[in-house]
Short mmCIF file of C-alpha atoms in Angstrom, two decimals:
data_model
loop_
_atom_site.label_atom_id
_atom_site.label_comp_id
_atom_site.label_asym_id
_atom_site.label_seq_id
_atom_site.Cartn_x
_atom_site.Cartn_y
_atom_site.Cartn_z
CA MET B 1 78.58 73.01 108.97
CA THR B 2 80.54 75.82 107.34
CA GLN B 3 83.24 77.37 109.50
CA LEU B 4 83.35 81.14 109.28
CA THR B 5 86.69 82.90 109.19
CA PRO B 6 86.88 85.53 111.94
CA SER B 7 86.54 89.00 110.47
CA VAL B 8 89.62 91.20 110.56
CA PRO B 9 88.90 94.53 112.29
CA GLU B 10 89.18 97.66 110.19
CA PRO B 11 92.82 98.74 110.36
CA LEU B 12 93.79 101.99 112.04
CA ILE B 13 96.45 102.72 109.47
CA SER B 14 97.40 101.54 105.99
CA ALA B 15 101.12 101.35 105.17
CA VAL B 16 101.69 101.79 101.43
CA ILE B 17 105.07 100.79 99.98
CA CYS B 18 105.81 101.36 96.30
CA THR B 19 108.77 99.35 95.08
CA TYR B 20 110.72 98.55 91.94
CA ASN B 21 113.42 95.86 91.72
CA ARG B 22 114.54 96.17 95.33
CA ALA B 23 113.54 92.80 96.74
CA PRO B 24 116.36 92.62 99.35
CA LEU B 25 115.50 96.09 100.66
CA LEU B 26 111.78 95.33 100.66
CA ARG B 27 112.51 92.24 102.77
CA GLN B 28 114.09 94.44 105.44
CA ALA B 29 111.26 96.97 105.31
CA LEU B 30 108.57 94.30 105.73
CA GLY B 31 110.54 92.59 108.47
CA ALA B 32 110.51 95.82 110.49
CA LEU B 33 106.75 96.13 110.03
CA CYS B 34 106.33 92.76 111.77
CA ALA B 35 107.60 94.35 115.01
CA GLN B 36 105.26 97.38 115.12
CA THR B 37 103.91 98.05 118.61
CA ILE B 38 100.59 99.29 117.30
CA GLY B 39 99.71 95.60 116.85
CA LEU B 40 99.66 93.42 113.75
CA ASP B 41 95.86 93.43 113.64
CA ARG B 42 95.66 97.22 113.70
CA PHE B 43 97.39 98.02 110.41
CA GLU B 44 97.54 96.70 106.87
CA VAL B 45 100.38 96.73 104.37
CA ILE B 46 99.92 97.35 100.67
CA VAL B 47 102.93 96.60 98.45
CA VAL B 48 102.65 98.16 95.01
CA ASP B 49 105.10 96.52 92.63
CA ASP B 50 105.88 99.03 89.88
CA GLY B 51 106.85 96.51 87.22
CA SER B 52 109.68 94.68 89.02
CA THR B 53 111.53 91.86 87.28
CA ASP B 54 113.21 90.45 90.41
CA ASP B 55 111.59 88.36 93.18
CA THR B 56 109.63 91.24 94.70
CA ARG B 57 106.37 89.30 94.50
CA ALA B 58 107.87 86.29 96.28
CA VAL B 59 109.20 88.52 99.08
CA ALA B 60 105.79 90.11 99.58
CA GLU B 61 104.03 86.75 99.61
CA ARG B 62 106.50 85.45 102.19
CA PHE B 63 105.24 88.07 104.66
CA SER B 64 101.54 87.67 103.88
CA GLY B 65 101.20 85.01 106.57
CA VAL B 66 102.38 87.43 109.27
CA LEU B 67 101.16 90.81 108.08
CA HIS B 68 97.77 91.81 106.72
CA LEU B 69 99.44 92.36 103.38
CA ARG B 70 98.13 92.87 99.88
CA TYR B 71 100.39 92.77 96.86
CA ALA B 72 99.47 94.69 93.71
CA TYR B 73 101.41 94.63 90.45
CA GLN B 74 101.32 97.39 87.84
CA ALA B 75 103.25 98.05 84.65
CA ASN B 76 106.13 100.42 85.39
CA SER B 77 104.47 103.83 85.77
CA GLY B 78 106.41 105.70 88.44
CA LEU B 79 106.01 106.76 92.05
CA ALA B 80 102.91 108.93 91.77
CA SER B 81 100.93 106.24 89.98
CA GLY B 82 102.09 103.61 92.47
CA LYS B 83 101.12 105.71 95.48
CA ASN B 84 97.67 106.33 94.04
CA HIS B 85 97.29 102.59 93.43
CA GLY B 86 98.10 101.91 97.07
CA LEU B 87 95.83 104.70 98.28
CA PHE B 88 92.86 103.37 96.33
CA LEU B 89 93.41 99.86 97.71
CA SER B 90 93.75 101.06 101.32
CA ARG B 91 90.98 100.59 103.89
CA ALA B 92 92.21 102.53 106.93
CA PRO B 93 91.32 106.17 107.70
CA ILE B 94 95.05 106.99 107.84
CA VAL B 95 97.49 106.18 105.05
CA ALA B 96 101.26 106.15 105.64
CA PHE B 97 103.43 106.31 102.53
CA LEU B 98 106.67 104.44 103.19
CA ASP B 99 109.87 103.94 101.21
CA ASP B 100 111.14 100.47 100.38
CA ASP B 101 114.66 101.39 101.58
CA ASP B 102 113.55 102.46 105.06
CA VAL B 103 113.29 100.29 108.18
CA LEU B 104 110.75 101.49 110.73
CA ASN B 105 111.41 101.76 114.44
CA PRO B 106 108.93 99.51 116.33
CA HIS B 107 106.96 102.55 117.57
CA CYS B 108 106.81 104.36 114.21
CA LEU B 109 103.26 103.56 113.09
CA GLU B 110 101.98 103.96 116.63
CA GLU B 111 103.52 107.46 116.78
CA HIS B 112 101.93 108.39 113.46
CA HIS B 113 98.55 107.23 114.73
CA LYS B 114 98.89 109.03 118.08
CA THR B 115 99.69 112.29 116.33
CA HIS B 116 96.68 111.95 114.05
CA GLU B 117 94.51 111.42 117.12
CA ARG B 118 95.88 114.64 118.63
CA PHE B 119 95.47 116.54 115.35
CA ALA B 120 92.20 114.98 114.28
CA GLN B 121 91.17 117.60 111.75
CA PRO B 122 91.13 116.02 108.26
CA SER B 123 93.66 118.49 106.86
CA TYR B 124 96.53 117.52 109.20
CA ALA B 125 99.27 115.24 107.92
CA VAL B 126 102.20 113.85 109.91
CA LEU B 127 105.89 113.87 108.99
CA GLY B 128 108.12 111.30 110.68
CA TYR B 129 111.88 111.37 111.20
CA THR B 130 114.18 109.33 108.96
CA ARG B 131 117.75 108.87 110.13
CA LEU B 132 120.61 106.99 108.51
CA ALA B 133 121.15 103.37 109.46
CA GLU B 134 124.60 102.32 110.64
CA GLU B 135 126.12 101.55 107.23
CA PRO B 136 124.86 104.64 105.36
CA ALA B 137 125.89 106.81 108.32
CA ARG B 138 129.51 105.88 107.62
CA SER B 139 129.33 107.41 104.14
CA PRO B 140 130.62 111.01 103.89
CA LEU B 141 128.21 111.60 101.01
CA MET B 142 125.16 110.35 102.92
CA ARG B 143 126.07 112.47 105.93
CA TYR B 144 126.44 115.51 103.69
CA VAL B 145 123.11 115.19 101.86
CA THR B 146 121.17 114.65 105.10
CA ASN B 147 122.86 116.97 107.60
CA VAL B 148 124.90 119.59 105.69
CA GLY B 149 123.66 120.27 102.19
CA CYS B 150 120.23 118.77 103.05
CA GLN B 151 119.50 117.78 99.45
CA LEU B 152 117.89 114.55 100.70
CA PHE B 153 116.38 115.51 104.08
CA SER B 154 116.38 118.85 105.89
CA TYR B 155 115.62 117.78 109.44
CA PRO B 156 118.24 120.11 110.97
CA HIS B 157 115.91 123.00 110.11
CA ILE B 158 112.80 121.79 111.96
CA THR B 159 111.88 120.87 115.53
CA HIS B 160 109.56 118.31 117.09
CA GLU B 161 105.84 119.18 116.78
CA SER B 162 106.49 122.03 114.36
CA ILE B 163 103.53 122.86 112.10
CA LEU B 164 104.95 122.96 108.59
CA ASP B 165 103.91 123.97 105.08
CA PHE B 166 103.47 121.99 101.87
CA SER B 167 107.22 121.74 101.25
CA TYR B 168 107.48 119.24 104.13
CA PHE B 169 104.92 116.81 102.76
CA TRP B 170 107.75 114.36 102.11
CA GLY B 171 107.00 111.06 100.46
CA GLY B 172 108.21 107.92 102.21
CA ARG B 173 107.84 109.28 105.74
CA SER B 174 104.48 111.05 105.80
CA SER B 175 100.94 109.97 106.65
CA CYS B 176 97.61 111.66 106.09
CA LYS B 177 93.88 111.12 106.30
CA ARG B 178 92.64 108.97 103.45
CA GLY B 179 89.36 110.84 103.15
CA PHE B 180 91.13 114.20 102.79
CA LEU B 181 93.17 112.90 99.86
CA LEU B 182 90.20 111.29 98.13
CA GLU B 183 88.14 114.47 98.47
CA TYR B 184 90.72 117.08 97.55
CA GLY B 185 93.46 115.48 95.47
CA VAL B 186 95.78 112.57 94.80
CA PHE B 187 99.26 112.30 93.29
CA ASN B 188 99.69 113.55 89.74
CA PRO B 189 100.93 110.59 87.63
CA VAL B 190 102.89 112.93 85.35
CA PHE B 191 105.62 112.65 88.02
CA ARG B 192 107.53 109.39 87.72
CA PHE B 193 110.21 110.46 90.22
CA GLY B 194 110.63 113.61 92.29
CA ALA B 195 108.24 116.42 93.32
CA GLU B 196 105.13 114.21 93.25
CA ASP B 197 104.76 114.63 97.01
CA ILE B 198 105.51 118.37 97.19
CA GLU B 199 103.25 119.12 94.21
CA LEU B 200 100.36 117.34 95.92
CA GLY B 201 101.17 119.15 99.16
CA PHE B 202 101.02 122.49 97.32
CA ARG B 203 97.55 121.72 95.97
CA LEU B 204 96.32 120.42 99.33
CA GLU B 205 97.61 123.49 101.18
CA LYS B 206 95.01 125.50 99.24
CA VAL B 207 92.33 123.57 101.14
CA GLY B 208 94.02 123.67 104.54
CA LEU B 209 96.84 121.08 104.59
CA ARG B 210 99.22 121.40 107.53
CA VAL B 211 102.08 119.01 108.31
CA VAL B 212 102.92 118.12 111.92
CA TYR B 213 106.44 116.88 112.57
CA ASN B 214 106.75 113.99 115.02
CA ALA B 215 110.45 113.28 115.66
CA ALA B 216 109.48 110.10 117.55
CA ALA B 217 108.03 108.47 114.42
CA ILE B 218 111.43 107.10 113.47
CA SER B 219 112.60 105.17 110.45
CA SER B 220 116.12 104.41 109.24
CA MET B 221 117.32 104.60 105.65
CA VAL B 222 119.34 101.46 104.89
CA ARG B 223 120.32 102.13 101.27
CA ILE B 224 123.68 103.77 100.47
CA LEU B 225 123.67 106.15 97.51
CA THR B 226 126.87 106.58 95.52
CA PHE B 227 128.08 109.88 94.10
CA GLU B 228 126.84 108.80 90.66
CA ASP B 229 123.47 107.74 92.15
CA PHE B 230 122.94 111.10 93.75
CA CYS B 231 123.98 113.09 90.69
CA ARG B 232 121.46 111.09 88.65
CA ARG B 233 118.83 111.73 91.32
CA CYS B 234 119.50 115.48 91.23
CA ARG B 235 119.20 115.54 87.45
CA LEU B 236 115.82 113.79 87.61
CA GLN B 237 114.75 116.14 90.39
CA GLY B 238 115.61 119.12 88.20
CA GLN B 239 113.41 117.72 85.44
CA SER B 240 110.50 117.21 87.85
CA ASN B 241 110.98 120.66 89.34
CA TRP B 242 110.52 122.20 85.90
CA VAL B 243 107.27 120.27 85.36
CA PHE B 244 106.07 121.39 88.81
CA SER B 245 106.73 125.02 87.89
CA GLN B 246 104.75 124.65 84.66
CA LEU B 247 101.78 123.12 86.44
CA HIS B 248 101.70 125.93 88.99
CA PRO B 249 103.08 129.33 87.86
CA ASP B 250 103.28 130.52 91.45
CA PRO B 251 106.18 132.38 93.12
CA ALA B 252 106.26 129.86 96.00
CA VAL B 253 106.64 126.99 93.53
CA ARG B 254 109.35 128.76 91.53
CA ALA B 255 111.25 129.44 94.74
CA TRP B 256 111.02 125.83 95.89
CA ALA B 257 111.89 124.45 92.45
CA GLN B 258 114.83 126.86 92.08
CA ILE B 259 114.34 127.23 88.34
CA ASP B 260 114.84 130.98 87.97
CA HIS B 261 117.97 131.79 85.94
CA ALA B 262 118.57 128.07 85.32
CA GLU B 263 119.52 128.61 81.67
CA LEU B 264 121.96 131.37 82.54
CA GLU B 265 123.54 129.25 85.28
CA TRP B 266 123.82 126.23 83.00
CA ALA B 267 125.51 128.35 80.31
CA GLN B 268 128.17 129.18 82.89
CA ILE B 269 128.46 125.63 84.23
CA ALA B 270 128.35 123.62 80.99
CA PRO B 271 131.90 124.36 79.75
CA ARG B 272 133.31 123.16 83.08
CA PHE B 273 130.76 120.48 83.90
CA ASP B 274 132.95 117.45 83.06
CA ASP B 275 135.88 118.88 85.02
CA LEU B 276 133.61 119.58 87.99
CA MET B 277 132.25 116.02 87.95
CA LYS B 278 135.72 114.51 87.76
CA ALA B 279 137.08 116.63 90.61
CA ALA B 280 134.03 115.99 92.81
CA GLY B 281 134.13 112.27 92.00
CA ASP B 282 137.83 112.04 92.83
CA LEU B 283 137.28 113.77 96.17
CA ASP B 284 134.34 111.50 96.93
CA ARG B 285 136.38 108.37 96.23
CA PHE B 286 139.15 109.65 98.48
CA ALA B 287 136.68 110.40 101.29
CA GLN B 288 134.89 107.07 100.93
CA ALA B 289 138.21 105.20 101.01
CA ARG B 290 139.26 106.99 104.20
CA SER B 291 135.89 106.28 105.75
CA SER B 292 136.03 102.58 104.85
CA MET B 293 139.36 102.33 106.66
CA GLU B 294 137.92 104.29 109.61
CA LEU B 295 140.48 107.05 109.04
CA PRO B 296 139.59 110.69 109.77
CA ILE B 297 139.31 113.40 107.13
CA ASP B 298 140.91 116.70 108.10
CA PRO B 299 138.71 119.84 108.31
CA THR B 300 140.21 121.49 105.22
CA THR B 301 139.57 118.44 103.04
CA THR B 302 136.08 118.10 104.49
CA GLU B 303 135.29 121.71 103.62
CA LEU B 304 136.58 121.19 100.07
CA LEU B 305 134.63 117.94 99.72
CA HIS B 306 131.42 119.64 100.82
CA ALA B 307 131.96 122.51 98.42
CA PHE B 308 132.42 120.13 95.49
CA TYR B 309 129.45 117.99 96.55
CA GLY B 310 127.25 121.07 96.64
CA ALA B 311 128.48 122.34 93.27
CA ALA B 312 128.10 118.96 91.56
CA PHE B 313 124.61 118.29 92.89
CA ARG B 314 123.42 121.80 92.02
CA ALA B 315 124.93 121.51 88.53
CA ASN B 316 123.07 118.24 87.90
CA ARG B 317 119.79 119.65 89.15
CA ILE B 318 120.16 122.71 86.90
CA ARG B 319 121.10 120.47 83.99
CA GLY B 320 117.91 118.47 84.48
CA THR B 321 115.80 121.63 84.61
CA VAL B 322 117.31 122.99 81.40
CA GLU B 323 116.96 119.64 79.65
CA ARG B 324 113.25 119.47 80.50
CA ASP B 325 112.73 123.13 79.61
CA SER B 326 114.35 122.62 76.20
CA ARG B 327 111.63 120.09 75.36
CA GLY B 328 108.98 122.73 75.83
CA SER B 329 105.79 122.72 77.90
CA GLY B 330 103.88 120.41 75.60
CA GLY B 331 103.06 116.76 76.06
CA GLU B 332 102.86 115.45 79.60
CA ALA B 333 102.91 118.80 81.39
CA THR B 334 100.15 120.26 79.24
CA ALA B 335 97.99 117.15 79.69
CA ALA B 336 98.52 117.30 83.44
CA ILE B 337 97.56 120.96 83.60
CA ARG B 338 94.36 120.25 81.69
CA ALA B 339 93.55 117.33 84.00
CA LEU B 340 94.08 119.44 87.13
CA ASN B 341 91.85 122.21 85.78
CA ALA B 342 89.11 119.89 84.56
#
């Protein structure tokens, strides 16, 4: 007599994690998913491996006995492609896009689901709250980009249960109805890093997208970015912002992307760029050293540090925009525009 395997109930929510060569961080992220109060049988996990060469696959397989987890490998194609891959594999009516360097609070997925039940219309998405874990919270740079300059997150500007526009459709901490995405739009694979989430949000807002902020859907970022990491990130963001502006010649997009007068600003910055980076880097190293020794930084030095952080990150973003603009609007951007208008 053949023994039938009990059928797994349809999950309430699909958690999609795109990852690339971050096996140790992925291990922490999956470990946190094992403790979700929504119940292990009520959600699935889809790990999309974007061409990793480390032991990402082994880490995912290690958790497959605890979580309803599927692992999918793709040649390195970027975030937008990976998120679409996970979306197409998902089975639940709600899809949560998570970052591989975030650890979820035990109630996080449950809070996402509860908010979707309250805002059941297909066009409502949910934004959760990502704070800094203990180690990153010690970094002056990480505190600056999340709570002062808000280049990474801008939670200080929103309140619990706010109804927000497309610019808050943040990847890595948002969930939405699967059917709404499949009917009205998915991520544009022209974006390998940066703006893929906001660009999709902009398109979806045309058909009613609204983002509800649930401050109780908590995750913690466990990765520490260095000064060099964040400058590189800003440069890539500037490049993606330019592509976004070419796809959608709309005043709201240009304002969000901050590309107006970029060439003029870069002409003023370029002669002093190396000096700016050295001064900002020196201040950062001083601040990080003080922080590592648990020594305070006086208010005057803090103000100077923040000013140089802001100038360096803005300079790198502008540099990226000008670099992408100098290549012209051909190639990838043109192909993407044609695809969107097809």
